[in-house]
Amino acid sequence: MDKILSGAKKISVYDLLAISIGIVYLWFGALKFIPGVSPAERLAENTIDALFFGLIPSNVSVILLAVWEVLIGILLILNVYKRFGIILALIHMGFTFTPLFLFPDLSFTHPPFEFTIIGQYIVKNLIIVCALLILLKEAPTKV
């Protein structure tokens, strides 16, 4: 069951996994291009501001994040420079966990076990990280 027939081309389950993660990245990233549309916009602004000591203006930081996420999405969906896209996504995922430490009051109702909706939004990324690690193992080492 490693391959699924789609027309004349066989698509592997790894391709489907990469495409599904790519769609999430593309969608979430695209939302960040429109001010006030992404539910994670404020959290992203605050996190980037804290991580980079306010050196990047918030309007610029959200656009840079949007570009990063859309790029990851495109690379994974189109299956080009896949290993690079996966590594970019893993780096991004590392940053997504920082609000748990930077803003525990936003992430937990009772640390460290009771999550707020924001905390749940962050912790669910563990699934994406594990999927990315599986894809990284399967990705060709040469571009």
PDB file of C-alpha atoms in Angstrom:
ATOM      1  CA  MET A   1       0.000   0.000   0.000  1.00  0.00           C
ATOM      2  CA  ASP A   2       3.026   2.272  -0.507  1.00  0.00           C
ATOM      3  CA  LYS A   3       1.668   3.487  -3.826  1.00  0.00           C
ATOM      4  CA  ILE A   4      -1.733   4.783  -4.813  1.00  0.00           C
ATOM      5  CA  LEU A   5      -2.719   4.746  -8.474  1.00  0.00           C
ATOM      6  CA  SER A   6      -3.640   8.155  -9.833  1.00  0.00           C
ATOM      7  CA  GLY A   7      -4.239   7.979 -13.544  1.00  0.00           C
ATOM      8  CA  ALA A   8      -1.113   6.535 -15.085  1.00  0.00           C
ATOM      9  CA  LYS A   9       1.180   7.778 -12.328  1.00  0.00           C
ATOM     10  CA  LYS A  10       1.772   6.105  -9.010  1.00  0.00           C
ATOM     11  CA  ILE A  11       1.854   8.456  -6.049  1.00  0.00           C
ATOM     12  CA  SER A  12       3.596   7.218  -2.926  1.00  0.00           C
ATOM     13  CA  VAL A  13       2.180   7.703   0.542  1.00  0.00           C
ATOM     14  CA  TYR A  14       5.246   9.871   1.193  1.00  0.00           C
ATOM     15  CA  ASP A  15       4.222  12.115  -1.699  1.00  0.00           C
ATOM     16  CA  LEU A  16       0.715  12.392  -0.243  1.00  0.00           C
ATOM     17  CA  LEU A  17       2.167  13.233   3.162  1.00  0.00           C
ATOM     18  CA  ALA A  18       4.412  15.929   1.660  1.00  0.00           C
ATOM     19  CA  ILE A  19       1.537  17.366  -0.379  1.00  0.00           C
ATOM     20  CA  SER A  20      -0.777  17.494   2.636  1.00  0.00           C
ATOM     21  CA  ILE A  21       1.833  19.281   4.756  1.00  0.00           C
ATOM     22  CA  GLY A  22       2.559  21.563   1.801  1.00  0.00           C
ATOM     23  CA  ILE A  23      -1.115  22.516   1.522  1.00  0.00           C
ATOM     24  CA  VAL A  24      -1.210  23.449   5.216  1.00  0.00           C
ATOM     25  CA  TYR A  25       1.930  25.575   4.846  1.00  0.00           C
ATOM     26  CA  LEU A  26       0.691  27.237   1.668  1.00  0.00           C
ATOM     27  CA  TRP A  27      -2.705  28.015   3.183  1.00  0.00           C
ATOM     28  CA  PHE A  28      -1.453  29.282   6.546  1.00  0.00           C
ATOM     29  CA  GLY A  29       1.290  31.298   4.845  1.00  0.00           C
ATOM     30  CA  ALA A  30      -1.068  32.873   2.311  1.00  0.00           C
ATOM     31  CA  LEU A  31      -3.356  34.052   5.117  1.00  0.00           C
ATOM     32  CA  LYS A  32      -0.468  35.994   6.645  1.00  0.00           C
ATOM     33  CA  PHE A  33      -0.187  38.188   3.525  1.00  0.00           C
ATOM     34  CA  ILE A  34      -3.550  39.748   4.383  1.00  0.00           C
ATOM     35  CA  PRO A  35      -3.361  41.780   7.621  1.00  0.00           C
ATOM     36  CA  GLY A  36      -5.818  40.655  10.283  1.00  0.00           C
ATOM     37  CA  VAL A  37      -6.863  37.439   8.504  1.00  0.00           C
ATOM     38  CA  SER A  38      -4.526  34.861  10.066  1.00  0.00           C
ATOM     39  CA  PRO A  39      -5.553  33.776  13.565  1.00  0.00           C
ATOM     40  CA  ALA A  40      -1.851  33.276  14.340  1.00  0.00           C
ATOM     41  CA  GLU A  41      -0.746  36.718  13.157  1.00  0.00           C
ATOM     42  CA  ARG A  42      -0.530  38.390  16.572  1.00  0.00           C
ATOM     43  CA  LEU A  43       1.210  35.389  18.136  1.00  0.00           C
ATOM     44  CA  ALA A  44       3.690  35.323  15.243  1.00  0.00           C
ATOM     45  CA  GLU A  45       4.396  39.056  15.603  1.00  0.00           C
ATOM     46  CA  ASN A  46       4.965  38.775  19.354  1.00  0.00           C
ATOM     47  CA  THR A  47       7.133  35.675  19.014  1.00  0.00           C
ATOM     48  CA  ILE A  48       9.338  37.115  16.279  1.00  0.00           C
ATOM     49  CA  ASP A  49       9.599  40.370  18.222  1.00  0.00           C
ATOM     50  CA  ALA A  50      10.775  38.472  21.323  1.00  0.00           C
ATOM     51  CA  LEU A  51      13.169  36.183  19.424  1.00  0.00           C
ATOM     52  CA  PHE A  52      14.807  39.023  17.491  1.00  0.00           C
ATOM     53  CA  PHE A  53      14.670  41.637  20.267  1.00  0.00           C
ATOM     54  CA  GLY A  54      12.359  43.935  18.306  1.00  0.00           C
ATOM     55  CA  LEU A  55      14.885  44.418  15.498  1.00  0.00           C
ATOM     56  CA  ILE A  56      12.398  43.405  12.788  1.00  0.00           C
ATOM     57  CA  PRO A  57       9.280  45.580  12.437  1.00  0.00           C
ATOM     58  CA  SER A  58       6.154  43.473  12.979  1.00  0.00           C
ATOM     59  CA  ASN A  59       4.656  44.234   9.555  1.00  0.00           C
ATOM     60  CA  VAL A  60       7.897  43.057   7.920  1.00  0.00           C
ATOM     61  CA  SER A  61       8.256  40.000  10.154  1.00  0.00           C
ATOM     62  CA  VAL A  62       4.801  38.665   9.294  1.00  0.00           C
ATOM     63  CA  ILE A  63       5.428  39.119   5.551  1.00  0.00           C
ATOM     64  CA  LEU A  64       8.791  37.333   5.850  1.00  0.00           C
ATOM     65  CA  LEU A  65       7.076  34.514   7.737  1.00  0.00           C
ATOM     66  CA  ALA A  66       4.368  34.352   5.057  1.00  0.00           C
ATOM     67  CA  VAL A  67       7.005  34.084   2.315  1.00  0.00           C
ATOM     68  CA  TRP A  68       8.840  31.361   4.270  1.00  0.00           C
ATOM     69  CA  GLU A  69       5.668  29.326   4.820  1.00  0.00           C
ATOM     70  CA  VAL A  70       4.441  29.706   1.223  1.00  0.00           C
ATOM     71  CA  LEU A  71       7.885  28.703  -0.088  1.00  0.00           C
ATOM     72  CA  ILE A  72       7.825  25.556   2.059  1.00  0.00           C
ATOM     73  CA  GLY A  73       4.326  24.777   0.827  1.00  0.00           C
ATOM     74  CA  ILE A  74       5.273  25.164  -2.829  1.00  0.00           C
ATOM     75  CA  LEU A  75       8.424  23.052  -2.482  1.00  0.00           C
ATOM     76  CA  LEU A  76       6.541  20.227  -0.774  1.00  0.00           C
ATOM     77  CA  ILE A  77       3.527  20.301  -3.095  1.00  0.00           C
ATOM     78  CA  LEU A  78       5.581  20.425  -6.298  1.00  0.00           C
ATOM     79  CA  ASN A  79       8.153  17.931  -4.999  1.00  0.00           C
ATOM     80  CA  VAL A  80      11.068  20.179  -5.952  1.00  0.00           C
ATOM     81  CA  TYR A  81      14.068  20.679  -3.687  1.00  0.00           C
ATOM     82  CA  LYS A  82      12.133  18.476  -1.302  1.00  0.00           C
ATOM     83  CA  ARG A  83      14.934  17.903   1.203  1.00  0.00           C
ATOM     84  CA  PHE A  84      15.564  21.665   1.382  1.00  0.00           C
ATOM     85  CA  GLY A  85      11.837  22.291   1.886  1.00  0.00           C
ATOM     86  CA  ILE A  86      11.688  19.703   4.658  1.00  0.00           C
ATOM     87  CA  ILE A  87      14.687  21.241   6.428  1.00  0.00           C
ATOM     88  CA  LEU A  88      13.128  24.724   6.142  1.00  0.00           C
ATOM     89  CA  ALA A  89       9.913  23.306   7.601  1.00  0.00           C
ATOM     90  CA  LEU A  90      11.742  21.633  10.500  1.00  0.00           C
ATOM     91  CA  ILE A  91      13.512  24.899  11.337  1.00  0.00           C
ATOM     92  CA  HIS A  92      10.159  26.692  11.180  1.00  0.00           C
ATOM     93  CA  MET A  93       8.598  24.051  13.430  1.00  0.00           C
ATOM     94  CA  GLY A  94      11.347  24.611  15.982  1.00  0.00           C
ATOM     95  CA  PHE A  95      10.355  28.265  16.162  1.00  0.00           C
ATOM     96  CA  THR A  96       6.656  27.411  16.516  1.00  0.00           C
ATOM     97  CA  PHE A  97       7.319  25.848  19.926  1.00  0.00           C
ATOM     98  CA  THR A  98       9.017  28.938  21.388  1.00  0.00           C
ATOM     99  CA  PRO A  99       5.774  30.623  22.568  1.00  0.00           C
ATOM    100  CA  LEU A 100       5.383  27.772  25.077  1.00  0.00           C
ATOM    101  CA  PHE A 101       8.477  29.182  26.801  1.00  0.00           C
ATOM    102  CA  LEU A 102       8.259  32.856  25.853  1.00  0.00           C
ATOM    103  CA  PHE A 103       4.557  33.285  26.636  1.00  0.00           C
ATOM    104  CA  PRO A 104       3.517  30.531  29.058  1.00  0.00           C
ATOM    105  CA  ASP A 105       0.527  32.615  30.167  1.00  0.00           C
ATOM    106  CA  LEU A 106      -0.830  32.442  26.603  1.00  0.00           C
ATOM    107  CA  SER A 107      -0.027  28.746  26.186  1.00  0.00           C
ATOM    108  CA  PHE A 108      -1.201  27.253  29.479  1.00  0.00           C
ATOM    109  CA  THR A 109      -4.055  27.664  31.914  1.00  0.00           C
ATOM    110  CA  HIS A 110      -2.134  25.553  34.458  1.00  0.00           C
ATOM    111  CA  PRO A 111       1.454  24.876  33.325  1.00  0.00           C
ATOM    112  CA  PRO A 112       2.670  22.460  32.111  1.00  0.00           C
ATOM    113  CA  PHE A 113      -0.377  20.248  31.576  1.00  0.00           C
ATOM    114  CA  GLU A 114      -3.469  22.347  30.812  1.00  0.00           C
ATOM    115  CA  PHE A 115      -3.140  24.030  27.446  1.00  0.00           C
ATOM    116  CA  THR A 116      -5.052  27.034  26.215  1.00  0.00           C
ATOM    117  CA  ILE A 117      -6.315  26.867  22.630  1.00  0.00           C
ATOM    118  CA  ILE A 118      -3.045  28.562  21.622  1.00  0.00           C
ATOM    119  CA  GLY A 119      -1.046  25.908  23.462  1.00  0.00           C
ATOM    120  CA  GLN A 120      -3.027  23.178  21.713  1.00  0.00           C
ATOM    121  CA  TYR A 121      -2.447  24.922  18.371  1.00  0.00           C
ATOM    122  CA  ILE A 122       1.299  24.803  19.068  1.00  0.00           C
ATOM    123  CA  VAL A 123       1.602  21.279  20.509  1.00  0.00           C
ATOM    124  CA  LYS A 124      -0.275  19.693  17.592  1.00  0.00           C
ATOM    125  CA  ASN A 125       2.791  20.627  15.544  1.00  0.00           C
ATOM    126  CA  LEU A 126       4.487  17.559  17.043  1.00  0.00           C
ATOM    127  CA  ILE A 127       2.535  15.529  14.487  1.00  0.00           C
ATOM    128  CA  ILE A 128       3.896  17.667  11.652  1.00  0.00           C
ATOM    129  CA  VAL A 129       7.451  17.409  13.027  1.00  0.00           C
ATOM    130  CA  CYS A 130       7.228  13.602  13.126  1.00  0.00           C
ATOM    131  CA  ALA A 131       5.807  13.507   9.599  1.00  0.00           C
ATOM    132  CA  LEU A 132       8.607  15.789   8.383  1.00  0.00           C
ATOM    133  CA  LEU A 133      11.223  13.538   9.993  1.00  0.00           C
ATOM    134  CA  ILE A 134       9.734  10.559   8.147  1.00  0.00           C
ATOM    135  CA  LEU A 135       9.847  12.534   4.894  1.00  0.00           C
ATOM    136  CA  LEU A 136      13.434  13.614   5.583  1.00  0.00           C
ATOM    137  CA  LYS A 137      14.457   9.975   5.989  1.00  0.00           C
ATOM    138  CA  GLU A 138      12.828   9.149   2.643  1.00  0.00           C
ATOM    139  CA  ALA A 139      14.005  12.240   0.733  1.00  0.00           C
ATOM    140  CA  PRO A 140      16.907  11.845  -1.673  1.00  0.00           C
ATOM    141  CA  THR A 141      20.148  13.259  -0.288  1.00  0.00           C
ATOM    142  CA  LYS A 142      21.003  14.898  -3.625  1.00  0.00           C
ATOM    143  CA  VAL A 143      18.901  17.751  -4.953  1.00  0.00           C
TER     144      VAL A 143
END
